[in-house]
Amino acid sequence: MRVILLGAPGSGKGTVAEGLRSAYGFPKISTGDLLRAAVRERTPLGLKAESQMGKGGLVDDATVLALLGERLAREDCRDGYTLDGFPRNIAQAESLEALGATGPEVVFDLHVGEDVIFRRLTNRRTCPSCEAIYHVINKPPKKEGTCDVCGTALVQRADDKPEVIAERLKTHHAKTEPLIARYTAKGTLHRIDAGQTAEATIAEVRKVLDAVRDKTARSQD
Ligand code: AMP
């Protein structure tokens, strides 16, 4: 199964992808994580991506596709995966279709109001090493400022500052929201209320995926 998570920054894509990884074993493929790793490692692609990321715009499609193609070619993606943050525009959706992957495609639009997005992102802390996500009030780490998973010091992402959040939202409305109509027309889109708790949102997503799985299994009998 190939799961695509659409949704504004702060809608909970990373958290849902992590929930699906622990429930079904689907690897979480986040283009944001891949890009941040490339920036940290100062690779040529990372150096190219850095300024757009700092401004809240989109990194060019060729750079993102190069990183994604390499990741999707790995063995753990053979039976499915969850895409967190890709596609971000129509051209990327077309490139994904051109890969010709098989198996059911399920797309979720994680819908949440902008007031909730600002609160979530300004309170978000992330682990720069393993990309685990925390919230200073709703999901604090056990030891203040330290990742529960790997012990690295947590950081506030440079693009989780209010002025960059506003730009990221503008980019989302202009470039990514048109994908909703595309996947609605394809019949693969499911809209989810992502303003609920993480547990409730993940449970709703899982209900849809379990139903798709049952239907696919029945059609193969
Ligand atoms: P995210 O972690 O998904 O919020 O992404 C952080 C930043 O990485 C975005 O604001 C973009 O600058 C860049 N980015 C992530 N995914 C993509 C993508 N699919 N296409 C272009 N830029 C991306």
CSV table of C-alpha atoms and ligand atoms in Angstrom, one decimal:
chain,number,residue,atom,x,y,z
A,1,MET,CA,0.0,0.0,0.0
A,2,ARG,CA,1.3,3.5,-0.9
A,3,VAL,CA,0.0,6.2,1.5
A,4,ILE,CA,0.3,9.9,0.6
A,5,LEU,CA,-0.2,12.5,3.4
A,6,LEU,CA,-1.2,15.9,2.2
A,7,GLY,CA,-1.9,18.7,4.6
A,8,ALA,CA,-0.5,22.1,5.7
A,9,PRO,CA,2.7,22.4,7.8
A,10,GLY,CA,1.7,21.5,11.3
A,11,SER,CA,-1.3,19.3,10.2
A,12,GLY,CA,0.5,16.3,11.8
A,13,LYS,CA,1.8,14.4,8.7
A,14,GLY,CA,5.0,13.4,10.5
A,15,THR,CA,3.1,12.1,13.5
A,16,VAL,CA,0.6,10.2,11.4
A,17,ALA,CA,3.4,8.7,9.3
A,18,GLU,CA,5.2,7.6,12.5
A,19,GLY,CA,1.9,6.0,13.7
A,20,LEU,CA,1.5,4.1,10.5
A,21,ARG,CA,5.1,2.9,10.7
A,22,SER,CA,4.5,1.4,14.1
A,23,ALA,CA,1.1,0.0,13.2
A,24,TYR,CA,1.9,-1.5,9.8
A,25,GLY,CA,5.7,-1.3,9.4
A,26,PHE,CA,5.4,1.2,6.4
A,27,PRO,CA,8.6,3.2,6.3
A,28,LYS,CA,8.0,6.9,6.8
A,29,ILE,CA,9.5,8.8,3.8
A,30,SER,CA,9.6,12.5,4.6
A,31,THR,CA,11.2,14.7,1.9
A,32,GLY,CA,11.6,17.4,4.6
A,33,ASP,CA,13.7,14.9,6.7
A,34,LEU,CA,15.7,13.9,3.6
A,35,LEU,CA,16.4,17.6,2.7
A,36,ARG,CA,17.3,18.5,6.3
A,37,ALA,CA,19.8,15.6,6.4
A,38,ALA,CA,21.3,16.7,3.1
A,39,VAL,CA,21.7,20.3,4.5
A,40,ARG,CA,23.3,19.0,7.7
A,41,GLU,CA,25.7,16.9,5.7
A,42,ARG,CA,26.5,19.9,3.4
A,43,THR,CA,26.0,17.7,0.3
A,44,PRO,CA,25.7,19.5,-3.1
A,45,LEU,CA,21.9,18.9,-3.1
A,46,GLY,CA,21.6,20.1,0.5
A,47,LEU,CA,23.5,23.3,-0.3
A,48,LYS,CA,21.2,24.0,-3.2
A,49,ALA,CA,18.0,23.4,-1.0
A,50,GLU,CA,19.0,25.4,2.1
A,51,SER,CA,18.0,28.9,1.1
A,52,GLN,CA,14.5,27.9,-0.2
A,53,MET,CA,13.8,25.9,3.0
A,54,GLY,CA,14.9,28.9,5.1
A,55,LYS,CA,12.4,31.2,3.3
A,56,GLY,CA,9.5,28.8,3.4
A,57,GLY,CA,9.4,28.1,-0.3
A,58,LEU,CA,9.6,24.9,-2.2
A,59,VAL,CA,12.9,23.3,-3.1
A,60,ASP,CA,13.2,22.7,-6.9
A,61,ASP,CA,11.6,19.5,-8.1
A,62,ALA,CA,14.8,18.0,-9.6
A,63,THR,CA,16.6,18.1,-6.2
A,64,VAL,CA,13.7,16.6,-4.3
A,65,LEU,CA,13.1,13.9,-6.9
A,66,ALA,CA,16.8,12.9,-6.8
A,67,LEU,CA,16.7,12.4,-3.0
A,68,LEU,CA,13.3,10.7,-3.1
A,69,GLY,CA,14.2,8.3,-6.0
A,70,GLU,CA,17.2,7.1,-4.1
A,71,ARG,CA,15.1,6.5,-0.9
A,72,LEU,CA,12.2,4.7,-2.7
A,73,ALA,CA,14.7,2.4,-4.4
A,74,ARG,CA,15.7,0.8,-1.1
A,75,GLU,CA,14.4,-2.6,-0.2
A,76,ASP,CA,12.2,-1.5,2.7
A,77,CYS,CA,9.9,0.4,0.3
A,78,ARG,CA,9.1,-2.6,-1.9
A,79,ASP,CA,5.7,-3.4,-0.3
A,80,GLY,CA,4.7,0.2,0.5
A,81,TYR,CA,5.5,3.3,2.3
A,82,THR,CA,4.0,6.5,3.7
A,83,LEU,CA,5.0,9.7,1.9
A,84,ASP,CA,5.1,12.7,4.3
A,85,GLY,CA,5.5,16.0,2.4
A,86,PHE,CA,5.6,14.7,-1.2
A,87,PRO,CA,4.1,15.5,-3.7
A,88,ARG,CA,4.0,19.2,-2.9
A,89,ASN,CA,2.8,20.4,-6.4
A,90,ILE,CA,1.2,19.0,-9.6
A,91,ALA,CA,4.6,18.3,-11.3
A,92,GLN,CA,5.7,16.2,-8.4
A,93,ALA,CA,2.4,14.2,-8.5
A,94,GLU,CA,3.0,13.6,-12.2
A,95,SER,CA,6.6,12.4,-11.5
A,96,LEU,CA,5.3,10.1,-8.8
A,97,GLU,CA,2.8,8.6,-11.2
A,98,ALA,CA,5.5,8.2,-13.8
A,99,LEU,CA,7.4,5.9,-11.5
A,100,GLY,CA,4.6,3.4,-12.2
A,101,ALA,CA,4.4,1.9,-8.7
A,102,THR,CA,1.9,-0.9,-8.1
A,103,GLY,CA,-0.5,-1.6,-5.2
A,104,PRO,CA,-3.3,0.6,-3.9
A,105,GLU,CA,-2.7,4.3,-3.4
A,106,VAL,CA,-4.5,6.0,-0.5
A,107,VAL,CA,-4.3,9.8,-0.1
A,108,PHE,CA,-5.2,11.7,3.1
A,109,ASP,CA,-5.9,15.4,3.3
A,110,LEU,CA,-5.1,16.2,7.0
A,111,HIS,CA,-7.3,19.2,7.6
A,112,VAL,CA,-6.7,21.6,10.4
A,113,GLY,CA,-7.4,25.4,11.2
A,114,GLU,CA,-4.5,28.0,11.0
A,115,ASP,CA,-4.8,29.0,14.6
A,116,VAL,CA,-4.0,25.4,15.6
A,117,ILE,CA,-1.2,25.2,13.1
A,118,PHE,CA,0.5,28.3,14.6
A,119,ARG,CA,0.2,27.0,18.1
A,120,ARG,CA,1.5,23.5,17.1
A,121,LEU,CA,4.5,24.7,15.1
A,122,THR,CA,5.7,27.4,17.5
A,123,ASN,CA,5.6,24.8,20.3
A,124,ARG,CA,7.2,22.1,18.3
A,125,ARG,CA,10.7,20.8,19.1
A,126,THR,CA,12.4,18.2,16.9
A,127,CYS,CA,15.4,16.0,17.2
A,128,PRO,CA,18.0,17.0,14.6
A,129,SER,CA,19.4,13.5,14.7
A,130,CYS,CA,16.4,11.0,14.5
A,131,GLU,CA,13.7,13.6,13.6
A,132,ALA,CA,11.4,12.6,16.5
A,133,ILE,CA,8.8,15.2,17.1
A,134,TYR,CA,7.8,16.8,20.5
A,135,HIS,CA,5.4,19.6,21.7
A,136,VAL,CA,6.5,21.6,24.7
A,137,ILE,CA,3.1,21.3,26.3
A,138,ASN,CA,1.2,18.4,24.8
A,139,LYS,CA,4.1,16.0,24.2
A,140,PRO,CA,7.1,17.0,26.2
A,141,PRO,CA,10.2,14.8,26.3
A,142,LYS,CA,10.9,12.9,29.5
A,143,LYS,CA,14.0,15.0,30.2
A,144,GLU,CA,13.6,18.7,29.2
A,145,GLY,CA,15.3,19.5,25.9
A,146,THR,CA,16.5,16.0,25.2
A,147,CYS,CA,15.2,13.4,22.7
A,148,ASP,CA,13.7,10.4,24.4
A,149,VAL,CA,14.7,8.1,21.5
A,150,CYS,CA,18.4,9.0,21.0
A,151,GLY,CA,19.4,11.5,23.7
A,152,THR,CA,20.3,14.3,21.3
A,153,ALA,CA,19.5,18.0,22.3
A,154,LEU,CA,16.2,19.1,20.8
A,155,VAL,CA,16.0,22.1,18.6
A,156,GLN,CA,13.3,24.5,17.3
A,157,ARG,CA,13.4,24.2,13.5
A,158,ALA,CA,14.5,27.4,11.9
A,159,ASP,CA,11.4,27.4,9.7
A,160,ASP,CA,9.1,27.0,12.7
A,161,LYS,CA,9.4,30.8,13.4
A,162,PRO,CA,6.1,32.8,12.9
A,163,GLU,CA,7.3,34.7,9.8
A,164,VAL,CA,8.5,31.6,8.0
A,165,ILE,CA,5.3,29.6,9.0
A,166,ALA,CA,3.2,32.3,7.3
A,167,GLU,CA,5.3,31.9,4.1
A,168,ARG,CA,5.0,28.1,4.3
A,169,LEU,CA,1.2,28.4,4.6
A,170,LYS,CA,1.1,30.7,1.5
A,171,THR,CA,3.2,28.1,-0.4
A,172,HIS,CA,0.9,25.4,0.7
A,173,HIS,CA,-2.3,27.2,-0.5
A,174,ALA,CA,-0.8,28.1,-3.8
A,175,LYS,CA,1.2,25.0,-4.8
A,176,THR,CA,0.0,22.0,-2.7
A,177,GLU,CA,-3.8,22.5,-2.3
A,178,PRO,CA,-4.5,22.0,-6.0
A,179,LEU,CA,-3.5,18.4,-5.5
A,180,ILE,CA,-6.7,17.9,-3.5
A,181,ALA,CA,-8.8,18.3,-6.7
A,182,ARG,CA,-6.4,15.9,-8.6
A,183,TYR,CA,-6.7,13.1,-6.0
A,184,THR,CA,-10.4,13.7,-5.5
A,185,ALA,CA,-10.9,13.1,-9.3
A,186,LYS,CA,-8.8,10.0,-9.1
A,187,GLY,CA,-11.0,8.7,-6.2
A,188,THR,CA,-8.1,8.1,-3.8
A,189,LEU,CA,-8.6,11.1,-1.5
A,190,HIS,CA,-9.9,10.9,2.1
A,191,ARG,CA,-10.3,14.0,4.2
A,192,ILE,CA,-9.5,13.7,7.9
A,193,ASP,CA,-10.1,16.1,10.7
A,194,ALA,CA,-6.5,16.5,12.0
A,195,GLY,CA,-7.4,19.0,14.7
A,196,GLN,CA,-8.1,16.1,17.1
A,197,THR,CA,-5.5,14.4,19.3
A,198,ALA,CA,-2.8,12.5,17.5
A,199,GLU,CA,-4.2,9.2,18.7
A,200,ALA,CA,-7.7,10.0,17.3
A,201,THR,CA,-6.3,11.2,14.0
A,202,ILE,CA,-4.2,8.1,13.5
A,203,ALA,CA,-7.2,5.9,14.5
A,204,GLU,CA,-9.3,7.5,11.8
A,205,VAL,CA,-6.6,7.1,9.2
A,206,ARG,CA,-6.1,3.5,10.2
A,207,LYS,CA,-9.9,2.8,9.8
A,208,VAL,CA,-9.7,3.9,6.1
A,209,LEU,CA,-6.5,1.9,5.5
A,210,ASP,CA,-7.9,-1.3,7.1
A,211,ALA,CA,-11.0,-0.9,4.9
A,212,VAL,CA,-8.9,-0.5,1.7
A,213,ARG,CA,-6.8,-3.5,2.8
A,214,ASP,CA,-9.9,-5.7,3.3
A,215,LYS,CA,-11.3,-4.6,0.0
A,216,THR,CA,-8.0,-5.4,-1.9
A,217,ALA,CA,-7.7,-8.8,-0.2
A,218,ARG,CA,-11.4,-9.7,-1.1
A,219,SER,CA,-10.8,-8.7,-4.7
A,220,GLN,CA,-7.8,-11.0,-4.9
A,221,ASP,CA,-9.7,-14.0,-3.6
B,1,AMP,P1,8.6,19.7,5.9
B,1,AMP,O1,9.5,19.0,6.8
B,1,AMP,O2,7.7,18.7,5.1
B,1,AMP,O3,7.7,20.7,6.6
B,1,AMP,O4,9.5,20.5,4.8
B,1,AMP,C1,10.4,21.5,5.2
B,1,AMP,C2,10.8,22.3,4.0
B,1,AMP,O5,11.5,21.4,3.1
B,1,AMP,C3,9.6,22.8,3.1
B,1,AMP,O6,9.2,24.1,3.6
B,1,AMP,C4,10.3,22.9,1.8
B,1,AMP,O7,11.2,24.1,1.7
B,1,AMP,C5,11.1,21.7,1.7
B,1,AMP,N1,10.4,20.5,1.1
B,1,AMP,C6,10.0,19.4,1.8
B,1,AMP,N2,9.3,18.6,0.9
B,1,AMP,C7,9.4,19.2,-0.3
B,1,AMP,C8,8.9,18.8,-1.6
B,1,AMP,N3,8.2,17.7,-1.8
B,1,AMP,N4,9.1,19.7,-2.6
B,1,AMP,C9,9.8,20.8,-2.4
B,1,AMP,N5,10.2,21.3,-1.2
B,1,AMP,C10,10.1,20.4,-0.1
